[in-house]
PDB file of C-alpha atoms and ligand atoms in Angstrom:
ATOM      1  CA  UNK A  16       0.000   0.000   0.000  1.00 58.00           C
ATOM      2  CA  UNK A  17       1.920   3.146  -1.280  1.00 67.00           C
ATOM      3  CA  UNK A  18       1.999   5.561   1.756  1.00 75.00           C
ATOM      4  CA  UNK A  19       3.345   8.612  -0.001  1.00 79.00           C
ATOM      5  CA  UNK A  20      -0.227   9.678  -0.214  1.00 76.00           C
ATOM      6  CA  UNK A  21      -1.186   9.505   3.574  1.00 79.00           C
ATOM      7  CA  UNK A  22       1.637  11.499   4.423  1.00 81.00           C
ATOM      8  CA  UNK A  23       1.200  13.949   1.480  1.00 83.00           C
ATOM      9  CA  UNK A  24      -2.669  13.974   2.923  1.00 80.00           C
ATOM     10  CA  UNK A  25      -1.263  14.863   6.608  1.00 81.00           C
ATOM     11  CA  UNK A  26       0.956  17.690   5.713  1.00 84.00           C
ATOM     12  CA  UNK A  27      -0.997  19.508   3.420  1.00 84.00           C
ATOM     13  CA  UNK A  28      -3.835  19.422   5.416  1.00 83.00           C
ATOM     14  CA  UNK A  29      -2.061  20.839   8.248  1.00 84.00           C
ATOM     15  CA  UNK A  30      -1.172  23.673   5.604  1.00 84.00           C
ATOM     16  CA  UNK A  31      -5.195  24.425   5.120  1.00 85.00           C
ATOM     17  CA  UNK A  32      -6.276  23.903   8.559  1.00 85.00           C
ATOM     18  CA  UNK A  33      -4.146  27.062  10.116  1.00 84.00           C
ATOM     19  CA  UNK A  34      -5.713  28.634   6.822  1.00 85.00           C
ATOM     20  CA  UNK A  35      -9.100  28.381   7.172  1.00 89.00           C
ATOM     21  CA  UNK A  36      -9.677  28.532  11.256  1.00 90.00           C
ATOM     22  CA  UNK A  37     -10.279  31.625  11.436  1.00 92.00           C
ATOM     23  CA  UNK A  38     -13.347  31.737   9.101  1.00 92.00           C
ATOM     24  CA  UNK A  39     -14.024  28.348  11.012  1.00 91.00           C
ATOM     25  CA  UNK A  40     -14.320  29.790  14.252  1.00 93.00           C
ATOM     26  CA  UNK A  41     -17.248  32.284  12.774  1.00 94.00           C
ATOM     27  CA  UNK A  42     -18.778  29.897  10.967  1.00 92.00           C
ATOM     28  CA  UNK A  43     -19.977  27.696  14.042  1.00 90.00           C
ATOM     29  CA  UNK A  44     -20.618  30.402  16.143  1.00 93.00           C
ATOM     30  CA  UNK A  45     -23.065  31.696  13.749  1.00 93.00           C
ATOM     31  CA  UNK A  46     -24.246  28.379  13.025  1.00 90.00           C
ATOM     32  CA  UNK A  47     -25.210  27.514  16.694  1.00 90.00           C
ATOM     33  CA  UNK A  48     -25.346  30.750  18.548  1.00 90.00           C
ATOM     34  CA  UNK A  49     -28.615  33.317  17.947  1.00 88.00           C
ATOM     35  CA  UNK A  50     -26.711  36.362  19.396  1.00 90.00           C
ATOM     36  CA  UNK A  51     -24.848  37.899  16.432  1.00 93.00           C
ATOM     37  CA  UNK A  52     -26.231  40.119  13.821  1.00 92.00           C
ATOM     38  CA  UNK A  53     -24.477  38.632  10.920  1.00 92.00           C
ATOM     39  CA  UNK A  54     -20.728  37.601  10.208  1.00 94.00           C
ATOM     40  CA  UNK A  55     -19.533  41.218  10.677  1.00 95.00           C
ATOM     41  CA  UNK A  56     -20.611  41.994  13.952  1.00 95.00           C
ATOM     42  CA  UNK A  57     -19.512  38.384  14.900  1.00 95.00           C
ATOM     43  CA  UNK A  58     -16.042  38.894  13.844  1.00 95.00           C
ATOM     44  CA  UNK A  59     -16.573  42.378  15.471  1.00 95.00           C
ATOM     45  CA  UNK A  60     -17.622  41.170  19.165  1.00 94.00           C
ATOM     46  CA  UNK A  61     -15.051  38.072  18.841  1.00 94.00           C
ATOM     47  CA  UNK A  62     -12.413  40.633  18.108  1.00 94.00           C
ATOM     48  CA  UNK A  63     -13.367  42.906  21.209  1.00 93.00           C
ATOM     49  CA  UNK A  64     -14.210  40.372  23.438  1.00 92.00           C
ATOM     50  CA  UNK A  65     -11.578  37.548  22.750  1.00 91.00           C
ATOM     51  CA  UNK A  66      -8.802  39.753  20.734  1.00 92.00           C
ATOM     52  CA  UNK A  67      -6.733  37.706  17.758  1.00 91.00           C
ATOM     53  CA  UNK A  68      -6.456  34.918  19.718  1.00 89.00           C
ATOM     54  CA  UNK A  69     -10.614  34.010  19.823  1.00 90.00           C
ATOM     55  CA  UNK A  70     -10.676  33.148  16.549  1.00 91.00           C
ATOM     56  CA  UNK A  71      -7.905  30.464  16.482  1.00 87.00           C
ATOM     57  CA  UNK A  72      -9.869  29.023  19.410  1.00 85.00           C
ATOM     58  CA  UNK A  73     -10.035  24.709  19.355  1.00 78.00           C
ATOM     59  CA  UNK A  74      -6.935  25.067  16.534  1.00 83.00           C
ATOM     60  CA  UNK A  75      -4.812  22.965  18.689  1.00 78.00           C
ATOM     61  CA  UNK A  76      -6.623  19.694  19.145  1.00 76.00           C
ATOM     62  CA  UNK A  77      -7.170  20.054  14.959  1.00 79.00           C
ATOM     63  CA  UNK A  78      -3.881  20.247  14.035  1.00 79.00           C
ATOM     64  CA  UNK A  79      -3.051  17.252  16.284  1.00 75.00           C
ATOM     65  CA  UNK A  80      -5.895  15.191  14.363  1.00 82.00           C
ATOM     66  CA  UNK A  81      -5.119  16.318  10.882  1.00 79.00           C
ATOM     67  CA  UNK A  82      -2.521  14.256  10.583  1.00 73.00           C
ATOM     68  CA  UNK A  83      -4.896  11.334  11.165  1.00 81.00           C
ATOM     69  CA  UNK A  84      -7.964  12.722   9.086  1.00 89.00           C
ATOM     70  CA  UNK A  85      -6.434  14.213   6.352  1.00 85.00           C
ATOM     71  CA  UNK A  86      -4.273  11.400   6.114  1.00 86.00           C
ATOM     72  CA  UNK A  87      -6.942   8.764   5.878  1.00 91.00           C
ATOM     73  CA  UNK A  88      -8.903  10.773   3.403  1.00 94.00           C
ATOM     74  CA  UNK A  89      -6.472  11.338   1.062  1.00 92.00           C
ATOM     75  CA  UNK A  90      -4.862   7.891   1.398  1.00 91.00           C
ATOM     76  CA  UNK A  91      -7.871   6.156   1.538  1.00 95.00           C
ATOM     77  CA  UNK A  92      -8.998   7.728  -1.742  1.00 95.00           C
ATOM     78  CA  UNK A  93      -5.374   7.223  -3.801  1.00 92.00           C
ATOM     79  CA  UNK A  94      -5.500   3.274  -2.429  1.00 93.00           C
ATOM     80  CA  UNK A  95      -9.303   2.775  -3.656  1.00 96.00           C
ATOM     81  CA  UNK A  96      -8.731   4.330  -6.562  1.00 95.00           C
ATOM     82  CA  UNK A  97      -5.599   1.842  -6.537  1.00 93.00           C
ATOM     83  CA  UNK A  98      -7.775  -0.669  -5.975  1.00 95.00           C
ATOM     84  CA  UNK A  99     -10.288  -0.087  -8.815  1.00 95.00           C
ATOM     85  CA  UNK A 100      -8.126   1.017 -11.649  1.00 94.00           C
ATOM     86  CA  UNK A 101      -4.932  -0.925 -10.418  1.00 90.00           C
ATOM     87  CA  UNK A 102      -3.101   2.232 -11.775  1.00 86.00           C
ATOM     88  CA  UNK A 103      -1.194   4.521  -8.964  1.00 83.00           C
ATOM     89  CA  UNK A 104      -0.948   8.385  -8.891  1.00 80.00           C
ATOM     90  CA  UNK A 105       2.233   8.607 -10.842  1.00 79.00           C
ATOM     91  CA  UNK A 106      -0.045   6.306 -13.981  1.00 84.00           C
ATOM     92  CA  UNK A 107      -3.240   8.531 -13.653  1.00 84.00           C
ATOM     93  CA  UNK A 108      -2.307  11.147 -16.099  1.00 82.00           C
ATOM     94  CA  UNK A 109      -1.747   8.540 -18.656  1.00 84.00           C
ATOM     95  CA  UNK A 110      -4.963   6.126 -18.225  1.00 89.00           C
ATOM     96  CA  UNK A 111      -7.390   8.612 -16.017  1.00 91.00           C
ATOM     97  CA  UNK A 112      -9.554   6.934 -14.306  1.00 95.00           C
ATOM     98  CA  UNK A 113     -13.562   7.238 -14.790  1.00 96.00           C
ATOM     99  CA  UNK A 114     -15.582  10.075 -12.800  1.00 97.00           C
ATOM    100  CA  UNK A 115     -17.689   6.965 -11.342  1.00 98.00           C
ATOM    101  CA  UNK A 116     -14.539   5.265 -10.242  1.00 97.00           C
ATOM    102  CA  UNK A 117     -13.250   9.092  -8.706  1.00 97.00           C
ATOM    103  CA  UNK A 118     -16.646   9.197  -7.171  1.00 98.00           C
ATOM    104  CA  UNK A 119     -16.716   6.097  -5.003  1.00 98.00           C
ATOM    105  CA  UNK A 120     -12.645   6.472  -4.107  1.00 98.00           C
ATOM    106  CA  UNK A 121     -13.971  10.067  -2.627  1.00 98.00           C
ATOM    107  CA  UNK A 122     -17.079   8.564  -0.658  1.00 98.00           C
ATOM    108  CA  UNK A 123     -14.643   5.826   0.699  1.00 98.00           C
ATOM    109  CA  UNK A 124     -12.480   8.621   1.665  1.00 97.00           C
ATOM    110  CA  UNK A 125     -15.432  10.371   3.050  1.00 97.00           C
ATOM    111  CA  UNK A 126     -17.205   7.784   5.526  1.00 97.00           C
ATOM    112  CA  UNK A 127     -13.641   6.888   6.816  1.00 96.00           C
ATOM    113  CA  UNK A 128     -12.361   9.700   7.353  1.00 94.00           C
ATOM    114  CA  UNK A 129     -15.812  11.058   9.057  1.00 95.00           C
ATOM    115  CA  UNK A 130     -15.578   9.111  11.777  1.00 90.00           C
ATOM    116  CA  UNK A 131     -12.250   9.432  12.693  1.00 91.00           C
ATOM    117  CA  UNK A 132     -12.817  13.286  12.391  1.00 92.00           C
ATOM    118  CA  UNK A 133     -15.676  12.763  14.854  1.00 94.00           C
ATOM    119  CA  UNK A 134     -14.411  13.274  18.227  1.00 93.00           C
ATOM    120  CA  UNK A 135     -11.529  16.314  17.146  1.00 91.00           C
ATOM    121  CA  UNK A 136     -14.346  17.901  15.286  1.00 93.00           C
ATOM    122  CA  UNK A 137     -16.446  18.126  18.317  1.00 94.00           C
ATOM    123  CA  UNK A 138     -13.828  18.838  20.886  1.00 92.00           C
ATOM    124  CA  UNK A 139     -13.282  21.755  17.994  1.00 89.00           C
ATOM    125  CA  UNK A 140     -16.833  23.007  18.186  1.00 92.00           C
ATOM    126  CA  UNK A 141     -16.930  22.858  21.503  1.00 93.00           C
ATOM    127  CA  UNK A 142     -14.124  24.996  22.279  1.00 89.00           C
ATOM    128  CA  UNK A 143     -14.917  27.419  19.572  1.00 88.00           C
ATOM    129  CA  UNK A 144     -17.821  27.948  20.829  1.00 88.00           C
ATOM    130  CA  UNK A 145     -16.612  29.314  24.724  1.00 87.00           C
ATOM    131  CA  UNK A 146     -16.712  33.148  24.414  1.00 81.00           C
ATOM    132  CA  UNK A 147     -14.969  33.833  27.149  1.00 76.00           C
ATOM    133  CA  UNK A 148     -11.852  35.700  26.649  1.00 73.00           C
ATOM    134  CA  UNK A 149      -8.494  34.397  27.658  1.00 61.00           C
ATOM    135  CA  UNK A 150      -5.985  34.817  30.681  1.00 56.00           C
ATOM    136  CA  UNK A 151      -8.238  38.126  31.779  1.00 58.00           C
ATOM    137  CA  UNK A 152      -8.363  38.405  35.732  1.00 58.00           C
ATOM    138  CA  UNK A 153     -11.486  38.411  36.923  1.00 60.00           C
ATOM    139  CA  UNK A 154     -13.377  37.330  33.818  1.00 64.00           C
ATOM    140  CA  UNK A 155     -15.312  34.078  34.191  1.00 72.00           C
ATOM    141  CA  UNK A 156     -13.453  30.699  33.689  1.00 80.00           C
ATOM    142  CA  UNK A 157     -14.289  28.661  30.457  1.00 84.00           C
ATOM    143  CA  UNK A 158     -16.210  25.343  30.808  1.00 88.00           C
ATOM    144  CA  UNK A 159     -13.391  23.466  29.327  1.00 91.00           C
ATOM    145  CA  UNK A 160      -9.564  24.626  29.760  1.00 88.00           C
ATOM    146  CA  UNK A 161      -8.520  22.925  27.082  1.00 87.00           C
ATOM    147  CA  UNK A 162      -9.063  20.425  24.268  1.00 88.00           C
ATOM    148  CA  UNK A 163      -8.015  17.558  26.902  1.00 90.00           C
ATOM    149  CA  UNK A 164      -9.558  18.750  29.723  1.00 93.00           C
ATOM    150  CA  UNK A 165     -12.710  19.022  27.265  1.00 93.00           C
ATOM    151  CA  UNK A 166     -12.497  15.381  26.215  1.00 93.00           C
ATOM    152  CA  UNK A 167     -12.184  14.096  29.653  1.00 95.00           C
ATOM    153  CA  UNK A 168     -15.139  16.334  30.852  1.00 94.00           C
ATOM    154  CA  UNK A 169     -17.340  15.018  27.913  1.00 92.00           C
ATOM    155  CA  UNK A 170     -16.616  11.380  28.958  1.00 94.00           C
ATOM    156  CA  UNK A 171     -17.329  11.670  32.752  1.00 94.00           C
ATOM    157  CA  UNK A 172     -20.352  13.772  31.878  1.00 90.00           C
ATOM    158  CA  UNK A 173     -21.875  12.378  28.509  1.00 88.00           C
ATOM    159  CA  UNK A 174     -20.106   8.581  28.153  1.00 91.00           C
ATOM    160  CA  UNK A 175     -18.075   7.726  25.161  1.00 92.00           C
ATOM    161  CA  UNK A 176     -20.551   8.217  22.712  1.00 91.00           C
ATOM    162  CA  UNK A 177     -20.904  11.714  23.700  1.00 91.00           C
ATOM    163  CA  UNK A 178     -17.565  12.274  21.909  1.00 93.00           C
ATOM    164  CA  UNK A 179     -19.490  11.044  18.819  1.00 94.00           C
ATOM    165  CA  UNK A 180     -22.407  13.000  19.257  1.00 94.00           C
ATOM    166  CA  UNK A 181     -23.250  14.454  15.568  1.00 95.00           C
ATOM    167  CA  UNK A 182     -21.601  11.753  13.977  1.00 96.00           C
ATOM    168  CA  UNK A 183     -24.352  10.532  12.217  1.00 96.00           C
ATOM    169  CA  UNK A 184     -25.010  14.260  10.378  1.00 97.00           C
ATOM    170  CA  UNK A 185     -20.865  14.461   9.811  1.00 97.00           C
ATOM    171  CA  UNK A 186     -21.031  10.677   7.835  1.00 97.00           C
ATOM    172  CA  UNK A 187     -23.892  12.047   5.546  1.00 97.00           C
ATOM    173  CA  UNK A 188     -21.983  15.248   5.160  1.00 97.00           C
ATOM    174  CA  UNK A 189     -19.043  14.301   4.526  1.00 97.00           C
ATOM    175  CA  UNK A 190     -19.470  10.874   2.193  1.00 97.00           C
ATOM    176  CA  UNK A 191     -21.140  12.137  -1.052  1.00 97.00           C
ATOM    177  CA  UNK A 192     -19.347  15.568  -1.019  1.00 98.00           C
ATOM    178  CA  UNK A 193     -15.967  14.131  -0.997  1.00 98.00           C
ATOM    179  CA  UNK A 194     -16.736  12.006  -3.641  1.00 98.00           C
ATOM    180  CA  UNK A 195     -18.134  15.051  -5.364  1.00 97.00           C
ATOM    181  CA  UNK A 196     -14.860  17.102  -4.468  1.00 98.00           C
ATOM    182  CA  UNK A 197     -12.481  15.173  -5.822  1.00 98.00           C
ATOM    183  CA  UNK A 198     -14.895  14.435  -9.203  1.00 98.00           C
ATOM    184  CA  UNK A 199     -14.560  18.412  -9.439  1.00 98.00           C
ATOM    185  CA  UNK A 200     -10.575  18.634  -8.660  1.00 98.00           C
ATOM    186  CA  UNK A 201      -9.949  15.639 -11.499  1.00 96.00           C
ATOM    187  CA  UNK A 202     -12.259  17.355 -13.668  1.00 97.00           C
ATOM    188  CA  UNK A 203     -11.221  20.794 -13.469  1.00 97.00           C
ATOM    189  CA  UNK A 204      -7.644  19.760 -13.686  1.00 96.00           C
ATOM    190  CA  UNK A 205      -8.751  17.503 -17.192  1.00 95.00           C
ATOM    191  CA  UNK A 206      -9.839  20.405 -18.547  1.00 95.00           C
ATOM    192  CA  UNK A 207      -7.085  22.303 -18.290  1.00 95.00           C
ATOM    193  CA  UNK A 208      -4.572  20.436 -18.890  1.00 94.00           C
ATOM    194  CA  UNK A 209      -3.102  19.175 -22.238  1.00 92.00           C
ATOM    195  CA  UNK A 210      -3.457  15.128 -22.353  1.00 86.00           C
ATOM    196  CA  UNK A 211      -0.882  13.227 -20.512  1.00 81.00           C
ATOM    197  CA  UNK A 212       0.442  16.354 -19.156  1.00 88.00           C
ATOM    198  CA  UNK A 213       0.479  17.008 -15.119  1.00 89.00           C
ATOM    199  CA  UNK A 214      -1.486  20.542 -14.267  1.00 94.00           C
ATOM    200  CA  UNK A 215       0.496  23.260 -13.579  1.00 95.00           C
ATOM    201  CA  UNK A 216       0.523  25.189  -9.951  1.00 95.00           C
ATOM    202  CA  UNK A 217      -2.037  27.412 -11.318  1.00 97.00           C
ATOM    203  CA  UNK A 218      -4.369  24.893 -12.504  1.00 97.00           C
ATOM    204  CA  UNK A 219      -4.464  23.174  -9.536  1.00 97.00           C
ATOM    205  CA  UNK A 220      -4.849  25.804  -7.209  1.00 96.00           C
ATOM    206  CA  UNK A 221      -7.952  26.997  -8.719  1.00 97.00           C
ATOM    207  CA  UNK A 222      -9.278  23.104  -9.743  1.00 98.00           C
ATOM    208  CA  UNK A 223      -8.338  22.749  -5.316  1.00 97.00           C
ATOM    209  CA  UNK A 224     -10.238  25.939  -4.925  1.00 97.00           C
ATOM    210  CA  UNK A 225     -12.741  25.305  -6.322  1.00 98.00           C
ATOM    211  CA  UNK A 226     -13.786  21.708  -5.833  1.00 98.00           C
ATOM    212  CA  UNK A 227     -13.680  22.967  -2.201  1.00 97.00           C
ATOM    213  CA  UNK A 228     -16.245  25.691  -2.457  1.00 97.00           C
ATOM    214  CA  UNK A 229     -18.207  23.070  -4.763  1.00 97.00           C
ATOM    215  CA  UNK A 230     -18.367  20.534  -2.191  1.00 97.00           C
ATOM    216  CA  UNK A 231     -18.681  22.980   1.048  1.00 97.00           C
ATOM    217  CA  UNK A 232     -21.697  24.703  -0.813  1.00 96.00           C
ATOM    218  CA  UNK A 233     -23.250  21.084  -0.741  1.00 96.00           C
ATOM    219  CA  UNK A 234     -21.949  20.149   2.775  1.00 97.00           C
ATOM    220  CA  UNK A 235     -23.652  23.125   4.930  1.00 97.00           C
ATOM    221  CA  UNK A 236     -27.375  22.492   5.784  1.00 97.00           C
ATOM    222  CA  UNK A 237     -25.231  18.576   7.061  1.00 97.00           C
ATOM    223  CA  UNK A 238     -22.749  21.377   8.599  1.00 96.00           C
ATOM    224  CA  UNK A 239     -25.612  22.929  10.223  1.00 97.00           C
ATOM    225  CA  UNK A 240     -26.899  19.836  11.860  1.00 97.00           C
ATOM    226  CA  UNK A 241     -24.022  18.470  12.581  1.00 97.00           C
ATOM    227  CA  UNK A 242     -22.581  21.474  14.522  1.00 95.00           C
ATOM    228  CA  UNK A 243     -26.242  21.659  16.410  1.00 96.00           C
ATOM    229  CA  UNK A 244     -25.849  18.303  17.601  1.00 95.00           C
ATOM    230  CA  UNK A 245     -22.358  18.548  18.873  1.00 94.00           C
ATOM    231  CA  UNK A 246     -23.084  21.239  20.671  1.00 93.00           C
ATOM    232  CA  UNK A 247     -26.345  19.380  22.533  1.00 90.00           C
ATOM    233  CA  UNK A 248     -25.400  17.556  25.882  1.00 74.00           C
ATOM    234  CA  UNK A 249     -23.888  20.417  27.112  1.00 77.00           C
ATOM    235  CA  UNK A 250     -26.636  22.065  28.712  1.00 76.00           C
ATOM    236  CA  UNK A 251     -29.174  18.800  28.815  1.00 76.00           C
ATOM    237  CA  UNK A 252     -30.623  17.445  25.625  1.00 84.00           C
ATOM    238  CA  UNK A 253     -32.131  19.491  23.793  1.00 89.00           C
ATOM    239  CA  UNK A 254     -33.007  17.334  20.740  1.00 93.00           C
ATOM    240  CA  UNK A 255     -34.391  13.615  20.035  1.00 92.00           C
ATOM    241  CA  UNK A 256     -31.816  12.423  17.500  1.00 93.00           C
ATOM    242  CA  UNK A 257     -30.476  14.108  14.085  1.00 95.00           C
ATOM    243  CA  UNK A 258     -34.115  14.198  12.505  1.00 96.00           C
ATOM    244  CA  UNK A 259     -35.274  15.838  15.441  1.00 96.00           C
ATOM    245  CA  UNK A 260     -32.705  18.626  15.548  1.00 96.00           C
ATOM    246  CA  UNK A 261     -33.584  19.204  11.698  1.00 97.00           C
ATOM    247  CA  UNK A 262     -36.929  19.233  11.905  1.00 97.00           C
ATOM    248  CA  UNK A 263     -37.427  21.783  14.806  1.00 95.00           C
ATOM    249  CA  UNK A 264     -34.705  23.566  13.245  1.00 96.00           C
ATOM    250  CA  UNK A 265     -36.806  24.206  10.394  1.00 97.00           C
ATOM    251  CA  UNK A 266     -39.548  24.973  12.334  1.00 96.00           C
ATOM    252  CA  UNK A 267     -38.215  27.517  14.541  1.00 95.00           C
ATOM    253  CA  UNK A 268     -35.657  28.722  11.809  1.00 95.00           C
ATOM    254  CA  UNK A 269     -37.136  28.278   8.286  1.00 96.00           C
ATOM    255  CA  UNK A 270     -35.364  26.833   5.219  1.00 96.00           C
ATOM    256  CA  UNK A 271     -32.724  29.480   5.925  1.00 95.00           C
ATOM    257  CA  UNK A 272     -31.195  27.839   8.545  1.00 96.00           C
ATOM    258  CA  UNK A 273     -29.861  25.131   6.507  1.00 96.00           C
ATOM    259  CA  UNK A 274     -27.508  27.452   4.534  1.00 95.00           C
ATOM    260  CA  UNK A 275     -26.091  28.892   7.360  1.00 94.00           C
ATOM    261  CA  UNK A 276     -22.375  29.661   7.163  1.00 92.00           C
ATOM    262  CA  UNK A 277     -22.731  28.667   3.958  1.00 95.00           C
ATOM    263  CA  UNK A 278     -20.792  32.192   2.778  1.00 93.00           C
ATOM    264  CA  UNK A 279     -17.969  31.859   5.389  1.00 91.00           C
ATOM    265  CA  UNK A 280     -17.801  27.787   4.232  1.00 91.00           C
ATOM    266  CA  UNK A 281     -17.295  28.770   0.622  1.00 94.00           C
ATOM    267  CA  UNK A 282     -14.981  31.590   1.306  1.00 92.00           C
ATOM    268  CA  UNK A 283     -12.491  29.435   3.418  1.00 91.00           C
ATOM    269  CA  UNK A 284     -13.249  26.560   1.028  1.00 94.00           C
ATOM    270  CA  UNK A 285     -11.164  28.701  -1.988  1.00 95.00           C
ATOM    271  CA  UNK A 286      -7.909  29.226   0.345  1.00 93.00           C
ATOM    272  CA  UNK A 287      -7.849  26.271   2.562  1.00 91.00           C
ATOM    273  CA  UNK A 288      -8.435  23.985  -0.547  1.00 95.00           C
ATOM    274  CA  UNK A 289      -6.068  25.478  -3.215  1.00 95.00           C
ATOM    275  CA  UNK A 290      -3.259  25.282  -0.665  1.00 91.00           C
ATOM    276  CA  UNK A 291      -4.132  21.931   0.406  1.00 91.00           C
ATOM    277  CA  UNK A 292      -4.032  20.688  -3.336  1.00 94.00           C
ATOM    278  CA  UNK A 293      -0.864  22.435  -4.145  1.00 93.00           C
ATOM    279  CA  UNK A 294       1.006  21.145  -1.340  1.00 90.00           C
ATOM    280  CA  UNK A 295      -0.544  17.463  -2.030  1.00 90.00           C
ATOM    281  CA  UNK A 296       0.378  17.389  -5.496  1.00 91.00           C
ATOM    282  CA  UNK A 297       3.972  18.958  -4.397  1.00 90.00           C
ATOM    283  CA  UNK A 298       4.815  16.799  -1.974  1.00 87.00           C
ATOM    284  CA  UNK A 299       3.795  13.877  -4.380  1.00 85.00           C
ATOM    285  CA  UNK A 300       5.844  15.264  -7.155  1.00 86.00           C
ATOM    286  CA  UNK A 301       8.967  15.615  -4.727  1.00 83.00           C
ATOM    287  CA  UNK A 302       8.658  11.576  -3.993  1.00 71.00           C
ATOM    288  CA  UNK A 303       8.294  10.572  -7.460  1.00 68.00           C
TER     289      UNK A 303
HETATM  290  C1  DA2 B 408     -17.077  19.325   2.180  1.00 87.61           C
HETATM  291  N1  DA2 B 408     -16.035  18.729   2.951  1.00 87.61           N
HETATM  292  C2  DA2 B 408     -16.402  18.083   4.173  1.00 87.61           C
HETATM  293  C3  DA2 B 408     -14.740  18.757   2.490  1.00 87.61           C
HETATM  294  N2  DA2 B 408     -14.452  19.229   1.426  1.00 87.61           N
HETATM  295  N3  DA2 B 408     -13.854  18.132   3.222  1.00 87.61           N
HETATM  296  C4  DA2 B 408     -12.479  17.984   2.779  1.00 87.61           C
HETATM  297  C5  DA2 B 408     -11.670  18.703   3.726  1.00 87.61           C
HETATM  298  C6  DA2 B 408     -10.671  19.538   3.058  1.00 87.61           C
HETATM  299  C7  DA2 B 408     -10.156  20.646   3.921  1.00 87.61           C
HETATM  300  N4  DA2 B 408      -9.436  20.127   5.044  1.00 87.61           N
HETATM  301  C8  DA2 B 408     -11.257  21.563   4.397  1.00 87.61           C
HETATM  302  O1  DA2 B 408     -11.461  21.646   5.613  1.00 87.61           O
HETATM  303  O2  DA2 B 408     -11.887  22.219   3.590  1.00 87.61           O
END
């Protein structure tokens, strides 16, 4: 099993996670707190209230896991595809393989790499979510002081599957959108490319770029739910199960709240996603 990939996978998406955390850090807020006006005045009160440091809040724990996550999805997806073409990265410029074949190598990618994401993720969300500022005398202490002491509170107080609490909404998420991401990276890079040539930087920065705003545009009313339900169990339950949470979302919400975050999710998508690409295909080319 070639394991250029999974390391490849891990570094670059170590590159895109420091990246894209910022916009991250609004993103949930927005998408599980009702106090802020819109994504200016939350970037406005997180800025007074917090200072820089509030929005790399929960970056830690992430860039611990990345190497795990990032690593399984991308090397997940290059041995699948491995297995169903029999042809390895350096042989896919000269026999690409089918979109169908791309397609089920991403959703592989996808569902395994969901639920090894699920525990960081929440641990992320959770912290992300504590507005209090830091190291300020007198302020009030966070719930959790850190991403360990947040994983040990979550398992005295909610059991081990409260670590996977939204894990469902994350697998459904995350499985046909990854297939659908790396359908738009192959394609865009196809186009652009003469035959049997490998894309330039350029090419696959934006063909990165955008298959990450393609398949973040699709992931955010999962996003939504997902984040909603990581954040219940903290103050009691709040909702039945994942269908619950969506349907009284809607209820209370409207169709709106599905699409949520959906801006800040497509404009960290471009950056995050280029960079992760470029460094991907990089590192691949260096081991060649
Ligand atoms: C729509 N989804 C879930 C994705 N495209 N996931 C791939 C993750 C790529 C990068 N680390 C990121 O956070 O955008």
């Amino acid at each position: 099993m070639p394991v250029e990939e999974f390391v490849a996978g891990w570094i670059s998406g170590a590159v895109g996670l420091v990246l894209g955390h910022p916009f991250d850090t609004i993103k949930v807020r927005l998408q599980t707190q009702n106090t802020y006006q819109g994504i200016v005045d939350c970037i406005l009160k997180t800025y007074r209230h917090e200072s820089v440091l509030g929005f790399f809040k929960g970056m830690s724990f992430p860039i611990a896991s990345v190497a795990l996550v990032n690593s399984v999805l991308f090397g997940v997806y290059s041995n699948t595809l491995l297995a169903l073409t029999a042809t390895s990265h350096q042989e896919r410029r000269a026999q690409p393989p089918s979109y169908t074949n791309i397609f089920i190598a991403g959703c592989t990618g996808g569902l395994l790499q969901a639920y090894c994401l699920a525990p960081f993720d929440l641990i992320k969300v959770r912290l992300q979510n504590q507005t209090e500022p830091r190291m300020q005398i007198g302020s009030s202490e966070p719930r959790y002081r850190g991403p360990v002491h947040c994983a040990a509170s979550i398992l005295r107080e909610e059991g081990p599957q409260g670590l996977f609490r939204g894990s469902w909404a994350l697998v459904l998420r995350d499985t046909p959108t990854l297939g659908m991401y790396f359908v738009t990276y192959e394609g865009l890079c196809r186009q652009y490319t003469p035959e049997g040539q490998n894309p330039s930087s350029a090419t696959v920065l934006v063909a990165g770029g955008f298959a990450g705003i393609a398949s973040w545009i699709t992931a955010t009313p999962f996003d939504v739910i997902k984040s909603r339900m990581q954040m219940d169990g903290l103050k009691g339950r709040k909702y039945r199960g994942m269908l619950d949470c969506m349907a009284s979302s809607f209820q209370q919400e409207g169709i709106g709240v599905f699409f949520k975050g959906m801006t800040l999710n497509s404009a960290r998508a471009f950056p995050v996603n280029a960079a992760t690409f470029l460094s991907y295909e990089y590192l691949l080319s260096l081991w060649r």
